[in-house]
C-alpha cells in the first residue's frame, strides 16, 4: 500500500519564492510508485490550499489562481493524524497522512513553528524537530550553544535593535575591541542571507542595522572572515552521516540571496579545494554540531576555512534549499545518492524518529525510563 505524503510549500516567509522552487524539485523526484502525494500550498498571507497545480504553476506562483484549490489544514488532533480539506459547500474531508515534507524555508517554516504543529498532531515529518529547528534558526542561541561545546566559530556579538540608537557608542566600542572591522550584520532570525550586509566602518553600521532590524528585533554582528566558504550536507538521526564537502566561489561580494537562488552565477566545487585532512575535520565538526543542537533528518552545515586549514563553523540550516543549483542535494549526488534515494532516506528518518518517540512513550506509560 502506498504511503500518503503531504508536501507543503510557500509560506509566510521572505523565502516564499525559494520554497516554491525547492518544492518543485522535491515533487519531480518523489516516487509516485511508493507514495500518494498531496500538495499543499501556503500563501504569503498564510492561507492553506490543497492544490492540483502543475510543477510549472508552483514554480511561477500561478497555482494560487486555480479555481479547484481547496482550503486545507493540519489537524492537531492525534486521533486524526492527518489533514482536513474543505469542499466549496463547507463539507470536511479527512485525509490521513503517513508523513509530511515541509518544504518551507525561513520564518514560519524552518523555525520550529510548523514542526510544533506536526509534533502536536503526531504526524511524522521530514527534518529537525521543534527545538532544533528553533535553535538553529536563532543565531544568538546557536552561537552560544556551539561556543559552550567548544566548536570554533567566527568572533561575534549581538544586541537588541531597539538599544542601538541609545547605546550606539557602547556597541561600537564592543565591535572595535571584540571583533574589528569589517563585519557582517545579520538579523538573529532569518534565512538565506535575508537582511544581511557588510559594514566596513562605524559610518556604514547604521544602514546595516536598519536592514537587519527589518527582519528581527535582535542583531548579530560577526567577524568578516577572509577565507573559503564551504558546506557539508548531513543526513540521519542519532548516527548522522556527512557527505562530501563542497566549496562556493560567490559571484557577489558575499554569498547572498540572489547568488544562492536567482543568478546561478556562483561556482560550486565538489569536492572543495581543501586537503583530505581538513575536509575530514569539517565532516567531523558538522556531525558533532548537528548532535549538539539536536538535529535530526537533515541539515546543511556551513563553514569558513581561513588559510586553508583553520575551520570555523558559520551556521546550520535545518531545511536547506532543494533547487536545481542547491548544494545539499548536489553533495549527496556526488556521493552516489540520487535525488529520489535522498528523499526516500529523509522520509525513512522521519518514520524512524516517530517510531522511537512512540516506543519511548509506551515505556514511560509502563513506568519505565525511556532509555
CSV table of C-alpha atoms in Angstrom, one decimal:
chain,number,residue,atom,x,y,z
A,1,UNK,CA,0.0,0.0,0.0
A,2,UNK,CA,1.3,3.4,-0.9
A,3,UNK,CA,2.2,5.9,1.9
A,4,UNK,CA,0.3,9.2,1.9
A,5,UNK,CA,2.8,12.1,1.8
A,6,UNK,CA,1.9,15.8,2.1
A,7,UNK,CA,4.3,18.2,0.6
A,8,UNK,CA,4.0,21.8,2.0
A,9,UNK,CA,5.4,24.8,0.1
A,10,UNK,CA,5.3,28.6,0.1
A,11,UNK,CA,4.6,30.0,3.5
A,12,UNK,CA,4.5,33.4,5.2
A,13,UNK,CA,8.2,34.0,4.8
A,14,UNK,CA,10.7,36.2,2.9
A,15,UNK,CA,11.8,32.9,1.3
A,16,UNK,CA,8.4,32.1,-0.1
A,17,UNK,CA,9.6,32.0,-3.7
A,18,UNK,CA,12.5,29.8,-2.9
A,19,UNK,CA,10.2,27.3,-1.2
A,20,UNK,CA,8.2,27.0,-4.4
A,21,UNK,CA,11.5,26.2,-6.3
A,22,UNK,CA,12.5,23.6,-3.7
A,23,UNK,CA,9.1,22.0,-3.7
A,24,UNK,CA,9.2,21.7,-7.5
A,25,UNK,CA,12.5,19.8,-7.2
A,26,UNK,CA,11.0,17.5,-4.4
A,27,UNK,CA,7.8,16.8,-6.4
A,28,UNK,CA,9.8,15.9,-9.5
A,29,UNK,CA,11.8,13.4,-7.6
A,30,UNK,CA,9.3,11.8,-5.2
A,31,UNK,CA,8.4,8.3,-6.3
A,32,UNK,CA,4.7,8.1,-7.5
A,33,UNK,CA,5.1,4.3,-7.2
A,34,UNK,CA,5.7,4.5,-3.5
A,35,UNK,CA,3.6,7.5,-2.5
A,36,UNK,CA,0.3,9.1,-2.9
A,37,UNK,CA,1.3,12.8,-2.9
A,38,UNK,CA,-0.9,15.6,-1.6
A,39,UNK,CA,0.4,19.1,-2.5
A,40,UNK,CA,-0.4,21.9,-0.1
A,41,UNK,CA,0.4,25.5,-0.9
A,42,UNK,CA,0.6,28.2,1.7
A,43,UNK,CA,0.2,31.8,0.5
A,44,UNK,CA,2.2,34.7,1.9
A,45,UNK,CA,-0.9,35.7,3.8
A,46,UNK,CA,-0.9,32.2,5.5
A,47,UNK,CA,-3.8,30.6,3.7
A,48,UNK,CA,-3.5,26.9,3.1
A,49,UNK,CA,-4.8,25.1,0.0
A,50,UNK,CA,-4.7,21.6,-1.3
A,51,UNK,CA,-3.9,22.1,-4.9
A,52,UNK,CA,-3.7,20.1,-8.1
A,53,UNK,CA,-1.3,22.6,-9.6
A,54,UNK,CA,1.4,21.5,-12.0
A,55,UNK,CA,5.1,21.9,-11.2
A,56,UNK,CA,5.4,24.9,-13.5
A,57,UNK,CA,2.4,26.6,-11.8
A,58,UNK,CA,4.0,26.0,-8.4
A,59,UNK,CA,7.4,27.4,-9.6
A,60,UNK,CA,5.9,30.6,-11.1
A,61,UNK,CA,3.3,31.1,-8.4
A,62,UNK,CA,0.3,30.9,-10.7
A,63,UNK,CA,-1.0,28.0,-8.6
A,64,UNK,CA,-2.8,30.4,-6.4
A,65,UNK,CA,-5.3,31.3,-9.2
A,66,UNK,CA,-6.6,27.8,-9.7
A,67,UNK,CA,-10.3,27.6,-9.2
A,68,UNK,CA,-10.1,24.0,-7.9
A,69,UNK,CA,-7.8,24.8,-4.9
A,70,UNK,CA,-9.4,23.6,-1.7
A,71,UNK,CA,-8.8,25.1,1.7
A,72,UNK,CA,-6.9,22.6,3.9
A,73,UNK,CA,-5.2,22.5,7.2
A,74,UNK,CA,-3.5,20.1,9.6
A,75,UNK,CA,-5.5,18.8,12.5
A,76,UNK,CA,-3.7,18.9,15.9
A,77,UNK,CA,-5.9,16.0,17.0
A,78,UNK,CA,-3.7,13.0,17.4
A,79,UNK,CA,-6.7,10.6,16.7
A,80,UNK,CA,-6.9,12.1,13.2
A,81,UNK,CA,-3.2,12.3,12.3
A,82,UNK,CA,-4.0,14.0,9.0
A,83,UNK,CA,-5.3,16.9,7.1
A,84,UNK,CA,-8.7,18.4,6.8
A,85,UNK,CA,-9.9,19.5,3.4
A,86,UNK,CA,-13.0,21.7,2.9
A,87,UNK,CA,-15.3,21.5,-0.1
A,88,UNK,CA,-16.8,24.6,-1.7
A,89,UNK,CA,-20.0,23.7,0.2
A,90,UNK,CA,-18.1,23.6,3.5
A,91,UNK,CA,-18.1,19.8,3.9
A,92,UNK,CA,-14.9,18.5,5.6
A,93,UNK,CA,-12.9,15.5,4.4
A,94,UNK,CA,-10.1,14.0,6.4
A,95,UNK,CA,-7.0,12.7,4.7
A,96,UNK,CA,-4.8,10.5,7.0
A,97,UNK,CA,-1.1,11.2,6.4
A,98,UNK,CA,1.9,8.9,6.9
A,99,UNK,CA,4.4,11.8,6.6
A,100,UNK,CA,4.7,15.5,5.9
A,101,UNK,CA,7.5,17.0,3.9
A,102,UNK,CA,7.5,20.7,5.0
A,103,UNK,CA,9.5,22.2,2.1
A,104,UNK,CA,9.4,25.6,3.8
A,105,UNK,CA,12.3,27.9,4.3
A,106,UNK,CA,12.9,30.7,6.8
A,107,UNK,CA,10.4,32.0,9.3
A,108,UNK,CA,7.1,30.2,9.8
A,109,UNK,CA,8.5,27.1,8.3
A,110,UNK,CA,12.1,26.3,9.3
A,111,UNK,CA,12.0,27.9,12.8
A,112,UNK,CA,10.0,25.3,14.7
A,113,UNK,CA,6.5,26.7,14.1
A,114,UNK,CA,5.3,24.1,11.7
A,115,UNK,CA,7.4,21.4,13.4
A,116,UNK,CA,5.5,22.1,16.6
A,117,UNK,CA,2.1,21.6,14.9
A,118,UNK,CA,3.3,18.4,13.4
A,119,UNK,CA,4.7,17.1,16.7
A,120,UNK,CA,1.4,18.0,18.4
A,121,UNK,CA,-0.5,16.2,15.7
A,122,UNK,CA,1.7,13.1,16.0
A,123,UNK,CA,2.4,13.1,12.2
A,124,UNK,CA,5.9,12.0,11.1
A,125,UNK,CA,7.7,14.8,9.2
A,126,UNK,CA,10.9,15.3,7.3
A,127,UNK,CA,13.6,17.4,9.1
A,128,UNK,CA,14.5,18.6,12.5
A,129,UNK,CA,12.1,18.8,15.4
A,130,UNK,CA,10.7,21.9,17.1
A,131,UNK,CA,13.6,22.7,19.4
A,132,UNK,CA,16.5,22.0,17.0
A,133,UNK,CA,14.7,24.0,14.3
A,134,UNK,CA,14.2,27.0,16.6
A,135,UNK,CA,17.7,26.8,17.9
A,136,UNK,CA,19.4,26.6,14.5
A,137,UNK,CA,17.3,29.5,13.2
A,138,UNK,CA,18.3,31.8,16.1
A,139,UNK,CA,21.9,32.8,15.6
A,140,UNK,CA,22.2,34.2,19.1
A,141,UNK,CA,21.2,30.8,20.7
A,142,UNK,CA,23.1,28.6,18.3
A,143,UNK,CA,26.3,30.6,18.6
A,144,UNK,CA,26.0,30.3,22.4
A,145,UNK,CA,25.5,26.6,22.4
A,146,UNK,CA,28.2,25.9,19.9
A,147,UNK,CA,30.6,28.0,21.8
A,148,UNK,CA,29.8,26.2,25.0
A,149,UNK,CA,30.6,22.9,23.2
A,150,UNK,CA,34.0,24.2,22.1
A,151,UNK,CA,33.2,24.3,18.4
A,152,UNK,CA,35.2,27.1,16.7
A,153,UNK,CA,33.3,30.0,15.1
A,154,UNK,CA,33.9,33.5,13.8
A,155,UNK,CA,34.0,36.2,16.5
A,156,UNK,CA,30.5,37.5,17.1
A,157,UNK,CA,28.3,39.5,19.4
A,158,UNK,CA,24.6,40.6,19.5
A,159,UNK,CA,22.3,43.3,20.7
A,160,UNK,CA,18.7,44.4,20.6
A,161,UNK,CA,17.9,46.7,17.6
A,162,UNK,CA,15.9,48.9,20.0
A,163,UNK,CA,19.0,49.6,22.0
A,164,UNK,CA,21.2,50.6,19.1
A,165,UNK,CA,20.3,54.3,18.9
A,166,UNK,CA,20.7,54.9,22.7
A,167,UNK,CA,23.8,52.7,23.1
A,168,UNK,CA,25.5,53.1,19.8
A,169,UNK,CA,28.8,54.2,21.4
A,170,UNK,CA,29.0,51.2,23.7
A,171,UNK,CA,28.1,48.8,20.8
A,172,UNK,CA,30.7,50.4,18.5
A,173,UNK,CA,33.3,50.1,21.3
A,174,UNK,CA,32.5,46.4,21.7
A,175,UNK,CA,32.7,45.8,18.0
A,176,UNK,CA,36.0,47.6,17.8
A,177,UNK,CA,37.5,45.7,20.8
A,178,UNK,CA,36.0,42.2,20.3
A,179,UNK,CA,35.8,41.9,16.5
A,180,UNK,CA,37.3,44.7,14.5
A,181,UNK,CA,36.2,45.9,11.0
A,182,UNK,CA,34.8,44.9,8.6
A,183,UNK,CA,31.9,42.9,10.0
A,184,UNK,CA,28.8,41.2,8.8
A,185,UNK,CA,25.5,42.4,10.3
A,186,UNK,CA,22.6,39.9,10.4
A,187,UNK,CA,19.1,39.5,11.9
A,188,UNK,CA,19.2,36.9,14.6
A,189,UNK,CA,16.3,35.1,12.9
A,190,UNK,CA,16.1,35.0,9.2
A,191,UNK,CA,17.4,32.7,6.4
A,192,UNK,CA,19.3,32.6,3.2
A,193,UNK,CA,21.2,35.8,3.8
A,194,UNK,CA,18.0,37.9,4.0
A,195,UNK,CA,18.7,41.2,5.8
A,196,UNK,CA,22.5,40.5,5.8
A,197,UNK,CA,25.0,43.2,4.8
A,198,UNK,CA,28.7,44.1,5.3
A,199,UNK,CA,29.8,47.1,7.2
A,200,UNK,CA,33.4,48.3,6.9
A,201,UNK,CA,33.2,51.2,9.3
A,202,UNK,CA,31.1,52.8,12.0
A,203,UNK,CA,29.6,55.1,9.4
A,204,UNK,CA,28.2,52.1,7.4
A,205,UNK,CA,26.8,50.3,10.5
A,206,UNK,CA,23.6,52.4,10.7
A,207,UNK,CA,22.3,51.3,7.4
A,208,UNK,CA,23.3,47.6,8.1
A,209,UNK,CA,21.5,47.6,11.4
A,210,UNK,CA,18.4,49.2,9.8
A,211,UNK,CA,18.4,46.5,7.1
A,212,UNK,CA,18.7,43.7,9.7
A,213,UNK,CA,16.2,45.2,12.1
A,214,UNK,CA,13.5,44.9,9.3
A,215,UNK,CA,13.7,41.1,9.8
A,216,UNK,CA,14.2,40.7,13.6
A,217,UNK,CA,14.4,42.5,16.9
A,218,UNK,CA,17.9,41.2,17.6
A,219,UNK,CA,21.0,42.0,15.6
A,220,UNK,CA,24.1,39.7,15.3
A,221,UNK,CA,27.5,41.2,14.3
A,222,UNK,CA,30.1,38.7,13.1
A,223,UNK,CA,33.7,38.9,12.0
A,224,UNK,CA,34.2,39.1,8.3
A,225,UNK,CA,36.3,36.0,7.7
A,226,UNK,CA,38.6,36.1,4.7
A,227,UNK,CA,38.7,32.5,3.5
A,228,UNK,CA,36.9,29.8,1.6
A,229,UNK,CA,33.1,29.2,2.1
A,230,UNK,CA,32.4,25.5,2.3
A,231,UNK,CA,29.3,23.5,3.0
A,232,UNK,CA,28.7,20.0,4.3
A,233,UNK,CA,25.4,18.0,4.0
A,234,UNK,CA,24.4,15.9,7.0
A,235,UNK,CA,21.8,13.2,7.0
A,236,UNK,CA,20.4,10.9,9.7
A,237,UNK,CA,19.1,10.9,13.2
A,238,UNK,CA,21.2,9.6,16.1
A,239,UNK,CA,24.1,8.4,13.9
A,240,UNK,CA,24.3,11.1,11.2
A,241,UNK,CA,26.4,10.8,8.1
A,242,UNK,CA,28.2,13.6,6.4
A,243,UNK,CA,28.6,13.9,2.6
A,244,UNK,CA,31.4,15.3,0.6
A,245,UNK,CA,32.4,18.9,1.4
A,246,UNK,CA,31.6,21.5,-1.3
A,247,UNK,CA,33.1,24.9,-1.9
A,248,UNK,CA,31.3,28.1,-3.0
A,249,UNK,CA,33.0,30.8,-5.1
A,250,UNK,CA,30.5,33.6,-4.8
A,251,UNK,CA,30.0,35.9,-7.7
A,252,UNK,CA,28.8,38.7,-5.4
A,253,UNK,CA,30.6,40.4,-2.5
A,254,UNK,CA,29.3,37.5,-0.4
A,255,UNK,CA,27.1,34.5,-0.9
A,256,UNK,CA,23.8,36.4,-0.8
A,257,UNK,CA,20.2,35.5,-1.5
A,258,UNK,CA,20.4,36.3,-5.3
A,259,UNK,CA,23.7,34.4,-5.6
A,260,UNK,CA,22.2,31.4,-3.9
A,261,UNK,CA,18.9,31.1,-5.7
A,262,UNK,CA,18.4,33.7,-8.5
A,263,UNK,CA,21.6,34.4,-10.5
A,264,UNK,CA,23.1,30.9,-10.6
A,265,UNK,CA,26.4,32.5,-11.3
A,266,UNK,CA,28.4,31.4,-8.3
A,267,UNK,CA,30.8,28.4,-8.8
A,268,UNK,CA,30.3,25.2,-6.9
A,269,UNK,CA,33.3,22.9,-6.4
A,270,UNK,CA,32.7,19.3,-5.2
A,271,UNK,CA,34.9,18.3,-3.5
A,272,UNK,CA,36.2,21.6,-2.1
A,273,UNK,CA,39.7,22.8,-2.8
A,274,UNK,CA,41.0,21.5,0.5
A,275,UNK,CA,43.2,18.8,1.8
A,276,UNK,CA,41.5,15.5,2.8
A,277,UNK,CA,42.6,16.1,6.4
A,278,UNK,CA,40.8,19.4,6.5
A,279,UNK,CA,37.7,18.0,4.8
A,280,UNK,CA,37.6,15.2,7.3
A,281,UNK,CA,37.8,17.7,10.1
A,282,UNK,CA,34.9,19.6,8.6
A,283,UNK,CA,32.8,16.4,8.3
A,284,UNK,CA,33.5,15.6,11.9
A,285,UNK,CA,32.7,19.0,13.2
A,286,UNK,CA,29.5,19.1,11.1
A,287,UNK,CA,28.2,15.8,12.7
A,288,UNK,CA,29.2,17.0,16.2
A,289,UNK,CA,27.4,20.3,15.8
A,290,UNK,CA,24.4,18.5,14.4
A,291,UNK,CA,24.2,16.4,17.5
A,292,UNK,CA,25.0,19.3,19.9
A,293,UNK,CA,22.0,21.2,18.5
A,294,UNK,CA,19.7,18.2,18.5
A,295,UNK,CA,19.3,18.0,14.7
A,296,UNK,CA,17.5,15.0,13.1
A,297,UNK,CA,16.7,14.2,9.5
A,298,UNK,CA,18.9,16.7,7.7
A,299,UNK,CA,20.9,19.9,7.9
A,300,UNK,CA,23.4,21.7,5.8
A,301,UNK,CA,26.3,22.9,7.9
A,302,UNK,CA,28.2,25.9,6.6
A,303,UNK,CA,31.8,26.8,7.3
A,304,UNK,CA,34.6,29.2,6.6
A,305,UNK,CA,38.2,27.9,6.2
A,306,UNK,CA,40.8,30.5,6.7
A,307,UNK,CA,44.3,30.0,5.4
A,308,UNK,CA,43.4,26.6,4.0
A,309,UNK,CA,43.4,24.9,7.4
A,310,UNK,CA,41.5,26.9,10.1
A,311,UNK,CA,37.9,25.6,10.2
A,312,UNK,CA,35.2,28.0,11.6
A,313,UNK,CA,31.6,26.9,11.7
A,314,UNK,CA,29.2,29.5,10.3
A,315,UNK,CA,25.7,28.1,10.7
A,316,UNK,CA,23.4,25.1,10.4
A,317,UNK,CA,20.4,25.2,8.0
A,318,UNK,CA,17.7,22.7,9.0
A,319,UNK,CA,15.8,22.9,5.7
A,320,UNK,CA,18.3,23.9,3.1
A,321,UNK,CA,17.4,24.7,-0.5
A,322,UNK,CA,16.4,21.8,-2.7
A,323,UNK,CA,16.6,23.7,-6.0
A,324,UNK,CA,18.5,22.7,-9.2
A,325,UNK,CA,21.5,24.7,-8.0
A,326,UNK,CA,21.3,23.9,-4.3
A,327,UNK,CA,24.4,22.4,-2.6
A,328,UNK,CA,22.6,19.9,-0.3
A,329,UNK,CA,21.3,17.5,-3.0
A,330,UNK,CA,24.3,18.1,-5.1
A,331,UNK,CA,26.7,17.0,-2.4
A,332,UNK,CA,24.7,13.7,-1.9
A,333,UNK,CA,24.5,13.2,-5.7
A,334,UNK,CA,28.3,13.4,-5.7
A,335,UNK,CA,28.3,10.6,-3.1
A,336,UNK,CA,26.2,8.4,-5.5
A,337,UNK,CA,22.9,9.1,-3.8
A,338,UNK,CA,20.3,10.1,-6.4
A,339,UNK,CA,17.6,12.7,-5.6
A,340,UNK,CA,14.9,10.0,-5.4
A,341,UNK,CA,17.0,8.0,-3.0
A,342,UNK,CA,17.8,11.0,-0.9
A,343,UNK,CA,14.1,11.9,-0.5
A,344,UNK,CA,13.4,8.3,0.4
A,345,UNK,CA,16.0,8.3,3.1
A,346,UNK,CA,14.7,11.5,4.6
A,347,UNK,CA,11.2,10.0,4.8
A,348,UNK,CA,12.7,6.9,6.4
A,349,UNK,CA,14.4,9.2,9.0
A,350,UNK,CA,11.0,10.8,9.8
A,351,UNK,CA,9.3,7.4,10.3
A,352,UNK,CA,12.2,6.1,12.4
A,353,UNK,CA,12.0,9.1,14.8
A,354,UNK,CA,8.2,8.8,15.1
A,355,UNK,CA,8.6,5.1,16.0
A,356,UNK,CA,11.3,5.9,18.6
A,357,UNK,CA,9.1,8.5,20.2
A,358,UNK,CA,6.2,6.1,20.3
A,359,UNK,CA,8.3,3.4,21.9
A,360,UNK,CA,9.6,5.9,24.4
A,361,UNK,CA,6.1,6.9,25.2
A,362,UNK,CA,5.0,3.3,25.7
A,363,UNK,CA,7.9,2.7,28.1
A,364,UNK,CA,7.0,5.8,30.1
A,365,UNK,CA,3.4,4.7,30.4
A,366,UNK,CA,4.6,1.5,31.8
A,367,UNK,CA,6.7,3.3,34.4
A,368,UNK,CA,10.0,2.5,32.7
A,369,UNK,CA,12.7,5.0,31.8
A,370,UNK,CA,12.7,5.8,28.0
A,371,UNK,CA,16.4,5.0,27.6
